[in-house]
Short mmCIF file of C-alpha atoms and ligand atoms in Angstrom, two decimals:
data_model
loop_
_atom_site.label_atom_id
_atom_site.label_comp_id
_atom_site.label_asym_id
_atom_site.label_seq_id
_atom_site.Cartn_x
_atom_site.Cartn_y
_atom_site.Cartn_z
CA MET A 15 -50.24 115.09 -96.15
CA GLU A 16 -51.82 111.85 -94.92
CA ILE A 17 -55.57 111.78 -94.70
CA LEU A 18 -57.78 109.13 -93.17
CA ARG A 19 -60.21 107.03 -95.15
CA THR A 20 -63.85 108.09 -94.94
CA LYS A 21 -66.62 105.53 -95.45
CA VAL A 22 -69.02 106.19 -98.31
CA ILE A 23 -71.98 106.55 -95.94
CA ASP A 24 -70.15 109.43 -94.22
CA LEU A 25 -68.82 110.94 -97.45
CA LEU A 26 -72.38 111.37 -98.68
CA LYS A 27 -73.21 113.43 -95.59
CA LYS A 28 -70.31 115.83 -96.00
CA ALA A 29 -70.27 119.24 -97.62
CA ALA A 30 -68.34 119.81 -100.85
CA GLY A 31 -64.87 121.33 -100.72
CA GLU A 32 -62.97 118.82 -98.63
CA GLU A 33 -60.12 116.58 -99.70
CA VAL A 34 -61.03 112.96 -98.97
CA LEU A 35 -59.78 109.39 -99.23
CA ALA A 36 -62.20 106.63 -100.22
CA LYS A 37 -61.65 102.89 -100.56
CA GLY A 38 -63.97 100.25 -101.90
CA TRP A 39 -65.03 98.00 -104.76
CA VAL A 40 -65.95 99.24 -108.20
CA ARG A 41 -69.55 98.61 -109.18
CA THR A 42 -69.33 100.09 -112.68
CA LYS A 43 -66.94 102.08 -114.82
CA ARG A 44 -68.07 104.12 -117.80
CA GLY A 45 -67.01 107.31 -119.53
CA ASN A 46 -65.81 108.92 -122.74
CA LYS A 47 -62.46 109.87 -124.26
CA GLU A 48 -61.65 112.48 -121.66
CA ILE A 49 -63.26 111.29 -118.46
CA ALA A 50 -64.00 108.07 -116.57
CA PHE A 51 -66.88 107.73 -114.10
CA ILE A 52 -66.52 105.06 -111.44
CA ALA A 53 -69.32 104.01 -109.09
CA LEU A 54 -67.61 102.97 -105.86
CA ASN A 55 -69.22 101.03 -103.03
CA ASP A 56 -67.63 100.02 -99.72
CA GLY A 57 -70.53 98.17 -98.09
CA SER A 58 -71.31 100.95 -95.61
CA THR A 59 -74.46 101.92 -97.55
CA VAL A 60 -76.40 100.76 -100.56
CA LYS A 61 -75.46 104.06 -102.20
CA ASN A 62 -72.32 104.46 -104.30
CA ILE A 63 -70.03 107.45 -104.49
CA GLN A 64 -69.22 108.59 -107.98
CA ILE A 65 -65.53 109.07 -108.77
CA VAL A 66 -64.56 111.28 -111.69
CA VAL A 67 -61.11 110.65 -113.20
CA ASP A 68 -59.55 112.74 -115.97
CA LYS A 69 -57.93 110.55 -118.60
CA THR A 70 -54.25 111.50 -118.83
CA PRO A 71 -51.14 109.52 -119.76
CA GLU A 72 -50.70 109.04 -116.03
CA THR A 73 -54.21 107.76 -115.21
CA GLU A 74 -54.89 105.74 -118.37
CA PRO A 75 -52.79 102.68 -117.37
CA VAL A 76 -54.44 102.63 -113.93
CA LEU A 77 -57.92 103.02 -115.40
CA ALA A 78 -57.20 100.16 -117.79
CA LYS A 79 -56.88 97.86 -114.79
CA ILE A 80 -60.19 98.97 -113.27
CA GLY A 81 -63.48 97.22 -113.88
CA THR A 82 -66.40 95.81 -111.94
CA GLY A 83 -65.13 94.21 -108.73
CA THR A 84 -61.72 95.91 -108.63
CA CYS A 85 -60.69 97.19 -105.20
CA ILE A 86 -59.37 100.73 -105.36
CA SER A 87 -58.24 103.62 -103.21
CA VAL A 88 -59.09 107.12 -104.37
CA ARG A 89 -57.90 110.48 -103.16
CA GLY A 90 -59.50 113.67 -104.35
CA MET A 91 -61.74 116.64 -103.77
CA LEU A 92 -65.35 116.22 -102.77
CA VAL A 93 -67.33 118.40 -105.18
CA GLU A 94 -70.94 119.03 -106.06
CA SER A 95 -71.95 116.81 -108.93
CA VAL A 96 -73.14 118.31 -112.18
CA GLY A 97 -74.63 115.00 -113.29
CA SER A 98 -78.03 113.85 -112.14
CA GLY A 99 -78.40 110.97 -109.71
CA GLN A 100 -76.04 112.15 -107.01
CA ALA A 101 -75.36 115.33 -105.07
CA LEU A 102 -71.66 114.79 -104.49
CA GLU A 103 -68.79 113.14 -106.28
CA ILE A 104 -65.04 112.84 -105.86
CA LYS A 105 -62.82 114.56 -108.39
CA ALA A 106 -59.87 112.19 -108.20
CA SER A 107 -56.32 113.46 -107.85
CA SER A 108 -54.91 109.95 -107.50
CA VAL A 109 -56.27 106.45 -107.97
CA GLU A 110 -54.54 103.30 -106.80
CA VAL A 111 -55.56 99.71 -107.52
CA LEU A 112 -55.48 97.66 -104.31
CA GLY A 113 -56.78 94.44 -105.84
CA GLU A 114 -57.35 93.63 -109.48
CA CYS A 115 -60.41 91.67 -110.57
CA ASP A 116 -60.29 89.49 -113.68
CA PRO A 117 -63.52 90.29 -115.56
CA MET A 118 -63.46 86.92 -117.31
CA ARG A 119 -63.55 85.02 -114.03
CA TYR A 120 -65.37 87.35 -111.60
CA PRO A 121 -68.59 85.48 -110.69
CA LEU A 122 -70.67 88.65 -110.50
CA GLN A 123 -69.83 89.74 -114.02
CA LYS A 124 -72.22 87.15 -115.36
CA LYS A 125 -75.43 88.24 -117.00
CA ASP A 126 -77.23 85.84 -114.69
CA THR A 127 -78.12 87.72 -111.52
CA SER A 128 -81.02 85.48 -110.45
CA PHE A 129 -81.20 84.63 -106.77
CA GLU A 130 -80.71 80.96 -107.70
CA TYR A 131 -77.44 81.75 -109.44
CA LEU A 132 -76.26 84.04 -106.64
CA ARG A 133 -76.79 81.24 -104.11
CA THR A 134 -74.18 79.22 -105.98
CA VAL A 135 -71.72 82.07 -105.42
CA ALA A 136 -72.80 82.90 -101.88
CA HIS A 137 -69.18 83.73 -101.03
CA MET A 138 -69.37 86.69 -103.44
CA ARG A 139 -73.02 87.75 -103.27
CA PRO A 140 -72.55 90.20 -100.36
CA ARG A 141 -70.80 92.36 -102.99
CA THR A 142 -74.13 92.95 -104.72
CA ASN A 143 -76.36 95.85 -103.73
CA THR A 144 -79.18 93.50 -102.84
CA PHE A 145 -77.23 91.27 -100.47
CA GLY A 146 -75.37 94.21 -99.02
CA ALA A 147 -78.76 95.66 -98.08
CA ILE A 148 -80.03 92.36 -96.69
CA PHE A 149 -76.98 91.66 -94.52
CA ARG A 150 -76.84 95.21 -93.19
CA LEU A 151 -80.51 94.82 -92.25
CA ARG A 152 -79.76 91.49 -90.61
CA SER A 153 -77.08 93.08 -88.47
CA GLN A 154 -79.28 96.03 -87.54
CA MET A 155 -82.14 93.76 -86.52
CA ALA A 156 -79.85 91.67 -84.31
CA PHE A 157 -78.83 94.87 -82.57
CA ALA A 158 -82.44 96.02 -82.23
CA ILE A 159 -83.39 92.71 -80.59
CA HIS A 160 -80.69 92.99 -77.95
CA GLU A 161 -81.57 96.61 -77.33
CA TYR A 162 -85.28 95.81 -76.94
CA PHE A 163 -84.75 93.18 -74.27
CA HIS A 164 -82.05 95.08 -72.46
CA SER A 165 -84.29 98.12 -72.21
CA LYS A 166 -86.85 95.87 -70.50
CA GLY A 167 -84.36 94.37 -68.06
CA PHE A 168 -84.25 90.88 -69.60
CA VAL A 169 -81.08 88.87 -68.99
CA TYR A 170 -79.33 87.53 -72.09
CA LEU A 171 -78.79 83.86 -71.28
CA HIS A 172 -76.45 81.67 -73.29
CA THR A 173 -77.96 78.22 -73.63
CA PRO A 174 -75.97 75.23 -74.90
CA LEU A 175 -75.84 74.18 -78.52
CA ILE A 176 -74.92 70.59 -77.70
CA THR A 177 -77.61 68.81 -75.75
CA ALA A 178 -78.93 65.39 -74.76
CA SER A 179 -82.60 66.42 -74.87
CA ASP A 180 -85.05 66.96 -77.72
CA ALA A 181 -86.87 70.09 -76.55
CA GLU A 182 -89.55 69.97 -79.22
CA GLY A 183 -89.85 66.18 -79.11
CA ALA A 184 -90.01 66.04 -82.87
CA GLY A 185 -86.90 63.89 -83.33
CA GLN A 186 -85.32 66.19 -85.88
CA MET A 187 -81.87 66.42 -84.36
CA PHE A 188 -78.37 66.28 -85.80
CA GLN A 189 -76.34 63.84 -83.79
CA VAL A 190 -72.99 65.01 -82.39
CA THR A 191 -70.46 62.24 -81.96
CA THR A 192 -66.75 61.49 -81.98
CA LEU A 193 -67.36 57.73 -82.30
CA ASP A 194 -65.62 56.16 -85.26
CA LEU A 195 -68.47 55.61 -87.72
CA GLU A 196 -66.43 52.97 -89.54
CA ASN A 197 -66.12 51.00 -86.35
CA VAL A 198 -68.83 51.90 -83.86
CA PRO A 199 -68.34 50.35 -80.38
CA ARG A 200 -71.36 48.23 -79.43
CA ASN A 201 -72.96 47.40 -76.08
CA LYS A 202 -74.28 43.98 -75.04
CA LYS A 203 -77.52 44.60 -76.92
CA GLY A 204 -75.60 45.33 -80.10
CA LYS A 205 -76.49 49.04 -80.01
CA PRO A 206 -73.91 51.85 -80.31
CA ASP A 207 -72.18 52.23 -76.96
CA TYR A 208 -72.60 55.91 -76.24
CA ALA A 209 -70.87 55.51 -72.88
CA LYS A 210 -67.74 55.50 -75.03
CA ASP A 211 -68.76 58.66 -76.91
CA PHE A 212 -67.26 62.07 -76.15
CA PHE A 213 -69.90 63.11 -73.61
CA GLY A 214 -70.56 59.60 -72.31
CA LYS A 215 -74.10 59.76 -73.70
CA GLN A 216 -75.90 60.34 -76.96
CA THR A 217 -75.89 64.05 -77.86
CA SER A 218 -77.20 66.30 -80.62
CA LEU A 219 -77.28 69.92 -81.77
CA THR A 220 -80.12 71.73 -80.06
CA VAL A 221 -83.47 72.45 -81.72
CA SER A 222 -84.27 75.15 -79.14
CA GLY A 223 -82.76 76.85 -76.12
CA GLN A 224 -86.12 76.94 -74.38
CA LEU A 225 -85.72 74.24 -71.73
CA GLU A 226 -82.55 75.83 -70.40
CA GLY A 227 -84.24 79.21 -70.89
CA GLU A 228 -86.93 78.10 -68.45
CA LEU A 229 -84.24 77.35 -65.88
CA GLY A 230 -83.06 80.92 -66.36
CA ALA A 231 -86.51 82.51 -66.17
CA THR A 232 -87.43 80.67 -62.98
CA ALA A 233 -84.37 82.20 -61.33
CA LEU A 234 -83.64 85.51 -63.06
CA GLY A 235 -87.25 86.42 -63.88
CA GLU A 236 -87.02 87.40 -67.51
CA ILE A 237 -84.43 86.08 -69.91
CA TYR A 238 -83.89 85.73 -73.62
CA THR A 239 -81.67 83.60 -75.77
CA PHE A 240 -80.50 84.47 -79.26
CA GLY A 241 -78.44 81.90 -81.06
CA PRO A 242 -78.20 79.25 -83.74
CA THR A 243 -80.67 76.38 -83.76
CA PHE A 244 -80.52 73.18 -85.78
CA ARG A 245 -83.22 71.05 -87.30
CA ALA A 246 -82.67 67.96 -89.40
CA GLU A 247 -86.12 68.16 -90.95
CA ASN A 248 -85.97 67.23 -94.58
CA SER A 249 -88.13 70.11 -95.74
CA ASN A 250 -86.86 71.86 -98.80
CA THR A 251 -89.22 74.84 -98.56
CA PRO A 252 -88.60 78.56 -98.97
CA ARG A 253 -89.20 78.93 -95.21
CA HIS A 254 -87.02 76.21 -93.65
CA LEU A 255 -83.33 76.08 -92.87
CA ALA A 256 -81.39 73.27 -91.20
CA GLU A 257 -79.41 75.94 -89.31
CA PHE A 258 -81.31 79.06 -88.33
CA TRP A 259 -81.20 81.64 -85.57
CA MET A 260 -83.89 81.91 -82.96
CA ILE A 261 -84.73 84.48 -80.30
CA GLU A 262 -86.42 82.91 -77.28
CA PRO A 263 -87.63 85.09 -74.42
CA GLU A 264 -88.89 83.27 -71.33
CA MET A 265 -90.71 85.09 -68.53
CA ALA A 266 -91.69 84.11 -65.00
CA PHE A 267 -95.20 85.18 -63.94
CA TYR A 268 -96.41 85.75 -67.53
CA ASP A 269 -99.59 83.99 -68.58
CA ILE A 270 -100.56 83.35 -72.19
CA LYS A 271 -102.12 86.80 -72.54
CA ASP A 272 -98.97 88.55 -71.26
CA ASN A 273 -97.00 86.37 -73.65
CA MET A 274 -99.11 87.47 -76.63
CA ASP A 275 -98.83 91.12 -75.60
CA LEU A 276 -95.06 90.87 -75.45
CA ALA A 277 -94.81 89.05 -78.80
CA GLU A 278 -96.95 91.67 -80.51
CA ASP A 279 -95.09 94.59 -78.98
CA PHE A 280 -91.70 93.00 -79.73
CA ILE A 281 -92.34 92.37 -83.38
CA LYS A 282 -93.94 95.77 -83.95
CA HIS A 283 -90.95 97.39 -82.29
CA LEU A 284 -88.58 95.54 -84.63
CA VAL A 285 -90.49 96.51 -87.75
CA ARG A 286 -90.61 100.13 -86.61
CA TYR A 287 -86.89 100.04 -85.87
CA ALA A 288 -86.19 98.81 -89.38
CA LEU A 289 -88.28 101.58 -90.94
CA ASP A 290 -86.70 104.24 -88.74
CA ASN A 291 -83.08 103.13 -88.94
CA CYS A 292 -82.60 101.17 -92.16
CA ARG A 293 -84.63 103.27 -94.56
CA ASP A 294 -82.15 103.35 -97.46
CA ASP A 295 -81.83 99.58 -97.61
CA ILE A 296 -85.56 98.95 -97.25
CA GLN A 297 -86.37 101.58 -99.86
CA PHE A 298 -83.87 99.97 -102.22
CA LEU A 299 -85.51 96.54 -101.80
CA ASN A 300 -88.95 98.12 -102.13
CA ASP A 301 -88.06 99.90 -105.36
CA ARG A 302 -86.25 97.01 -106.95
CA TYR A 303 -88.33 93.97 -106.00
CA ASP A 304 -91.35 94.56 -103.85
CA PRO A 305 -93.29 97.82 -104.34
CA GLU A 306 -95.59 96.99 -101.41
CA LEU A 307 -92.80 96.35 -98.92
CA VAL A 308 -92.81 99.66 -97.05
CA GLN A 309 -96.58 99.74 -97.00
CA ARG A 310 -96.74 96.17 -95.67
CA LEU A 311 -94.27 97.00 -92.90
CA GLU A 312 -96.19 100.12 -91.94
CA SER A 313 -99.50 98.30 -91.92
CA VAL A 314 -98.24 95.76 -89.38
CA ILE A 315 -97.17 98.50 -86.99
CA GLY A 316 -100.44 100.32 -87.25
CA THR A 317 -102.80 97.42 -86.65
CA GLU A 318 -103.90 95.33 -83.71
CA PHE A 319 -103.17 91.64 -84.31
CA VAL A 320 -106.20 89.35 -84.38
CA ARG A 321 -106.32 86.87 -81.49
CA LEU A 322 -108.16 83.73 -82.41
CA GLU A 323 -108.74 80.26 -81.02
CA TYR A 324 -107.49 77.40 -83.18
CA THR A 325 -111.02 75.94 -83.16
CA GLU A 326 -112.38 79.18 -84.62
CA GLY A 327 -109.59 79.25 -87.17
CA ILE A 328 -110.48 75.75 -88.34
CA LYS A 329 -114.12 76.80 -88.73
CA ILE A 330 -113.10 79.70 -90.96
CA LEU A 331 -110.91 77.41 -93.08
CA GLU A 332 -113.65 74.78 -93.36
CA GLU A 333 -116.08 77.46 -94.49
CA ALA A 334 -113.54 78.62 -97.06
CA VAL A 335 -113.30 75.08 -98.41
CA ALA A 336 -117.09 74.82 -98.48
CA ASN A 337 -117.13 78.04 -100.50
CA GLY A 338 -114.71 76.72 -103.08
CA THR A 339 -111.23 77.59 -101.79
CA GLN A 340 -108.80 74.80 -102.66
CA PHE A 341 -105.99 73.85 -100.31
CA GLU A 342 -103.31 71.31 -101.05
CA TYR A 343 -103.66 69.87 -97.53
CA PRO A 344 -107.03 68.99 -95.97
CA VAL A 345 -108.32 70.90 -92.92
CA SER A 346 -110.26 69.56 -89.99
CA TRP A 347 -110.06 69.95 -86.22
CA GLY A 348 -106.84 68.30 -85.03
CA VAL A 349 -104.61 68.91 -88.04
CA ASP A 350 -101.45 70.96 -87.87
CA LEU A 351 -101.93 74.04 -90.03
CA GLN A 352 -99.90 74.32 -93.19
CA SER A 353 -98.47 77.58 -94.39
CA GLU A 354 -101.25 77.83 -97.02
CA HIS A 355 -103.88 77.72 -94.23
CA GLU A 356 -102.04 80.24 -92.08
CA ARG A 357 -101.69 82.60 -95.01
CA TYR A 358 -105.36 82.24 -95.91
CA LEU A 359 -106.34 83.42 -92.42
CA VAL A 360 -103.85 86.29 -92.45
CA GLU A 361 -103.97 87.48 -96.04
CA LYS A 362 -107.45 86.58 -97.24
CA HIS A 363 -109.70 86.43 -94.23
CA PHE A 364 -108.42 89.04 -91.78
CA GLY A 365 -105.92 91.04 -93.79
CA LYS A 366 -103.61 91.37 -90.79
CA PRO A 367 -101.41 89.32 -88.48
CA VAL A 368 -103.16 86.67 -86.42
CA ILE A 369 -102.18 85.11 -83.10
CA LEU A 370 -103.69 81.65 -82.99
CA THR A 371 -104.11 80.02 -79.58
CA GLY A 372 -105.60 76.92 -77.98
CA TYR A 373 -104.12 74.32 -80.31
CA PRO A 374 -104.84 70.59 -79.92
CA LYS A 375 -102.33 69.16 -77.48
CA ASP A 376 -101.45 66.29 -79.81
CA ILE A 377 -99.78 68.56 -82.37
CA LYS A 378 -97.82 70.60 -79.83
CA ALA A 379 -94.81 69.99 -77.57
CA PHE A 380 -94.98 68.30 -74.16
CA TYR A 381 -94.20 71.40 -72.11
CA MET A 382 -97.28 73.46 -72.99
CA LYS A 383 -99.87 74.28 -70.34
CA GLN A 384 -102.90 72.04 -70.66
CA ASN A 385 -106.35 73.60 -70.78
CA PRO A 386 -109.13 72.25 -68.55
CA ASP A 387 -110.88 70.76 -71.62
CA GLY A 388 -108.22 68.04 -71.71
CA LYS A 389 -107.84 68.51 -75.47
CA THR A 390 -106.09 71.80 -76.05
CA VAL A 391 -103.00 73.61 -74.77
CA ARG A 392 -102.10 77.25 -74.25
CA ALA A 393 -100.00 77.48 -77.37
CA MET A 394 -99.73 80.62 -79.45
CA ASP A 395 -98.45 80.95 -82.99
CA VAL A 396 -98.06 84.40 -84.52
CA LEU A 397 -98.98 84.23 -88.21
CA PHE A 398 -97.75 86.85 -90.65
CA PRO A 399 -98.58 87.91 -94.19
CA LYS A 400 -96.34 86.25 -96.81
CA ILE A 401 -94.67 84.11 -94.11
CA GLY A 402 -97.19 82.11 -92.13
CA GLU A 403 -95.79 81.17 -88.71
CA ILE A 404 -93.18 83.65 -87.57
CA ILE A 405 -93.39 83.00 -83.81
CA GLY A 406 -94.26 79.86 -81.86
CA GLY A 407 -94.73 79.89 -78.10
CA SER A 408 -96.91 79.02 -75.14
CA GLU A 409 -97.63 79.29 -71.49
CA ARG A 410 -95.72 76.41 -69.88
CA GLU A 411 -97.18 73.59 -67.81
CA ALA A 412 -96.20 74.61 -64.29
CA ASP A 413 -97.86 71.66 -62.52
CA LEU A 414 -95.43 68.86 -61.70
CA GLY A 415 -97.96 66.02 -61.91
CA LYS A 416 -99.43 67.16 -65.22
CA LEU A 417 -96.01 67.70 -66.75
CA GLU A 418 -94.78 64.26 -65.71
CA SER A 419 -97.84 62.47 -66.96
CA ARG A 420 -97.61 64.26 -70.32
CA ILE A 421 -93.96 63.22 -70.65
CA ASP A 422 -94.96 59.62 -69.89
CA GLU A 423 -97.96 59.73 -72.21
CA LEU A 424 -95.69 60.75 -75.07
CA GLY A 425 -93.27 57.94 -74.27
CA MET A 426 -90.44 60.40 -73.64
CA SER A 427 -87.60 59.58 -71.31
CA ARG A 428 -87.90 61.36 -67.96
CA ARG A 429 -84.30 60.46 -67.12
CA ASN A 430 -82.82 63.03 -69.52
CA LEU A 431 -85.26 65.69 -68.28
CA GLU A 432 -84.94 65.41 -64.50
CA TRP A 433 -83.06 68.71 -64.36
CA TYR A 434 -85.92 70.38 -66.27
CA ILE A 435 -88.62 68.81 -64.11
CA ASP A 436 -86.81 70.20 -61.04
CA THR A 437 -88.15 73.67 -61.95
CA ARG A 438 -91.65 72.31 -61.18
CA ARG A 439 -90.46 70.47 -58.04
CA PHE A 440 -88.79 73.42 -56.40
CA GLY A 441 -90.71 76.68 -56.36
CA SER A 442 -92.66 76.16 -59.56
CA CYS A 443 -94.22 79.30 -61.02
CA PRO A 444 -96.48 80.23 -63.91
CA HIS A 445 -94.32 81.21 -66.85
CA SER A 446 -94.42 81.66 -70.61
CA GLY A 447 -92.19 82.22 -73.58
CA PHE A 448 -91.90 82.11 -77.31
CA GLY A 449 -89.45 81.69 -80.16
CA LEU A 450 -89.07 84.09 -83.06
CA GLY A 451 -87.33 82.65 -86.11
CA PHE A 452 -84.78 85.33 -86.99
CA GLU A 453 -84.73 84.47 -90.69
CA ARG A 454 -88.54 84.43 -90.86
CA LEU A 455 -88.48 87.95 -89.41
CA LEU A 456 -85.92 88.94 -92.03
CA LEU A 457 -88.06 87.48 -94.80
CA PHE A 458 -90.81 89.81 -93.67
CA ILE A 459 -88.60 92.86 -93.27
CA THR A 460 -86.71 92.46 -96.55
CA GLY A 461 -89.61 91.14 -98.63
CA MET A 462 -87.37 88.31 -99.89
CA GLN A 463 -89.21 85.18 -100.98
CA ASN A 464 -86.69 82.52 -100.03
CA ILE A 465 -85.15 82.03 -96.60
CA ARG A 466 -81.84 81.06 -98.26
CA ASP A 467 -81.49 84.70 -99.26
CA VAL A 468 -81.58 86.25 -95.78
CA ILE A 469 -78.75 84.24 -94.16
CA PRO A 470 -75.20 84.61 -95.47
CA PHE A 471 -74.44 80.89 -95.81
CA PRO A 472 -77.63 78.81 -95.82
CA ARG A 473 -77.66 75.20 -94.67
CA THR A 474 -80.38 73.11 -96.26
CA PRO A 475 -80.72 69.44 -97.21
CA LYS A 476 -77.76 68.44 -99.46
CA ASN A 477 -76.23 71.90 -99.16
CA ALA A 478 -73.45 72.95 -96.79
CA GLU A 479 -71.26 74.86 -99.24
CA PHE A 480 -68.93 77.64 -98.04
O1 LIG B 20 -92.40 76.82 -83.28
P1 LIG B 20 -91.01 76.41 -82.90
O2 LIG B 20 -90.59 75.04 -83.23
O3 LIG B 20 -90.93 76.67 -81.33
C1 LIG B 20 -89.88 76.38 -80.53
O4 LIG B 20 -88.82 75.94 -80.88
C2 LIG B 20 -90.13 76.78 -79.10
N1 LIG B 20 -89.15 76.09 -78.25
C3 LIG B 20 -90.05 78.27 -78.96
C4 LIG B 20 -90.30 78.76 -77.58
O5 LIG B 20 -91.43 78.70 -77.13
N2 LIG B 20 -89.28 79.19 -76.87
O6 LIG B 20 -89.97 77.42 -83.55
C5 LIG B 20 -90.06 78.80 -83.27
C6 LIG B 20 -89.88 79.60 -84.52
C7 LIG B 20 -90.95 79.33 -85.58
O7 LIG B 20 -92.11 80.07 -85.35
C8 LIG B 20 -90.22 79.79 -86.84
O8 LIG B 20 -90.28 81.19 -86.96
C9 LIG B 20 -88.80 79.40 -86.56
O9 LIG B 20 -88.66 79.27 -85.16
N3 LIG B 20 -88.44 78.12 -87.19
C10 LIG B 20 -87.65 78.01 -88.28
N4 LIG B 20 -87.05 78.94 -89.04
C11 LIG B 20 -86.31 78.51 -90.08
N5 LIG B 20 -86.13 77.22 -90.40
C12 LIG B 20 -86.72 76.24 -89.67
N6 LIG B 20 -86.52 74.96 -89.98
C13 LIG B 20 -87.53 76.63 -88.55
N7 LIG B 20 -88.23 75.95 -87.63
C14 LIG B 20 -88.76 76.88 -86.81
MG1 LIG B 21 -93.98 76.14 -84.30
#
C-alpha cells in the first residue's frame, strides 16, 4: 500500500505504532555487526529522526552506499526508542537510496567546520544543523514582520530597486547601466551620455525604499516596505553587507515619540515571536554557541529601552574616556558614533537597548526634521547589545521651505527629487519612519557574530560567489 511522506518535524509529534515514510539527508551512520543507526534530517526541524536498519544480505548493499550527505527514502514502523537521546525511531522495513554522496568529495565531510570554511561552501552549508536553524529562523522572522504590520493595518508597499536618487545622500550606490563599458558614448562635455542609457538617465540600485515609502504614507497613512537594499560601501565588517534586506515602515501623523514607541514595540514583538515559535532552533544555537542567547533575548523583551539625546550620549562617552576607557575612534560632539561607542552605551553603561535621538544634522540625511536649535535633527537610532545600530529612522522634515534649503545646502540636485518634494507642496503632513536591517535583527536573534552567516548568499566587497 502507498503511504505519503511525513516530514521529520511531524514524525516526532506522532505516537508509536504507525507505518511511516520518511525522506531526507543522512547526517550520520553508525552501528555494529547486526544493526545500523542512521540519523536522518529533512530540514523541517533541527532534530533528526533515528532510523534503525537490521543488517541482512538484502540491506547490506544498500547500507554500503549510505553515508553522511546521502539522500534516502525510508519506510518502516514508528516505534518507541530504547536508546537515549530520542523518544521515537523508525524501524526500517525498506531503505532506498535516492541520491548517493561521495564521501571523498562531499564538502561537509571535512574536519573543518569553522564558519569561515562554511562560507566558502555556502551552496552546501544549509545542510548543516547550524545553518538549517538560522535559515528557518530567517524565514519565520520574515513572516512575523508581515504579520505584525498587517495586524496593525499597514499597507505593504513595493518600492523600486532601480532608482535615480540617492536617498541617504551618502553616494554609496551601485550603478545600473546597459552602456557598453568598452565604448561609452560621450556628450559634448566628454562625460558619459546617459541619455543613451537604458533609462535615459543615470540609475543605480536603491540604498533605501524610504523616499517612495513617504509617497505611500502620505496617501495610504501607514505603509511598510520589506526588500533588498544595496550599498557599495567598502566596509568589510562583521555588520555590513553590500546587499541586505531592510524593513521600512513610514507613518503619517507620527512624531518622533510615536516613531520610537513603534520601533520598540516592533522589535520586542519580533524577539518574543522568535522565542515563542522558533524555540528548538534558538535553543540549539544557545546550547552550541552562545549560552546567554535565550537570556539576552528575554532581557530585551522585559526591559524599557533607554531614550537618550545624542548630546547626553557624547557626555557619557567623554566621561568614559576621561576615566580610562580606550576607544579606537575619538569622541566629541559632532562625530558619528562608531559601533564601539554604541556598544559601550548599551552594554557597559546602561545594560539595555538605547534609542539615541537629536543627532547633529551634519551627520544625518537631508530629509530629517530640523530642531529649533539649528544644529540637531529628530533622528533616532536604536542601539542593541552585541550589534550597535539595529534601526535608523527619524521624523521627516514636513516644511517645504526647510526641506528645499537643506537640499540646496548639501549641494544635492533638486531636479531628481521634485516628485519627492511634491509631498511637501501638496497637503504636507507630519510623518516619521525607520529602517530595520533584517540581517542585523537576525544577528541578534541567532547570536551569530558575523552578518555573512545570517544571509544565505552574502554579498560583500570582492565576494559575489554562488
Ligand atoms: O540607518 P540607515 O542607513 O537608514 C536608512 O536607510 C533610512 N532610509 C531608514 C528609514 O528611515 N526608512 O539604515 C537602516 C538600517 C540600519 O540601522 C542597519 O540596521 C541596516 O539598515 N543597515 C545595514 N545592514 C547591513 N549592511 C549594511 N551595509 C547596512 N547599512 C544599514
Ligand atoms: Mg543609520
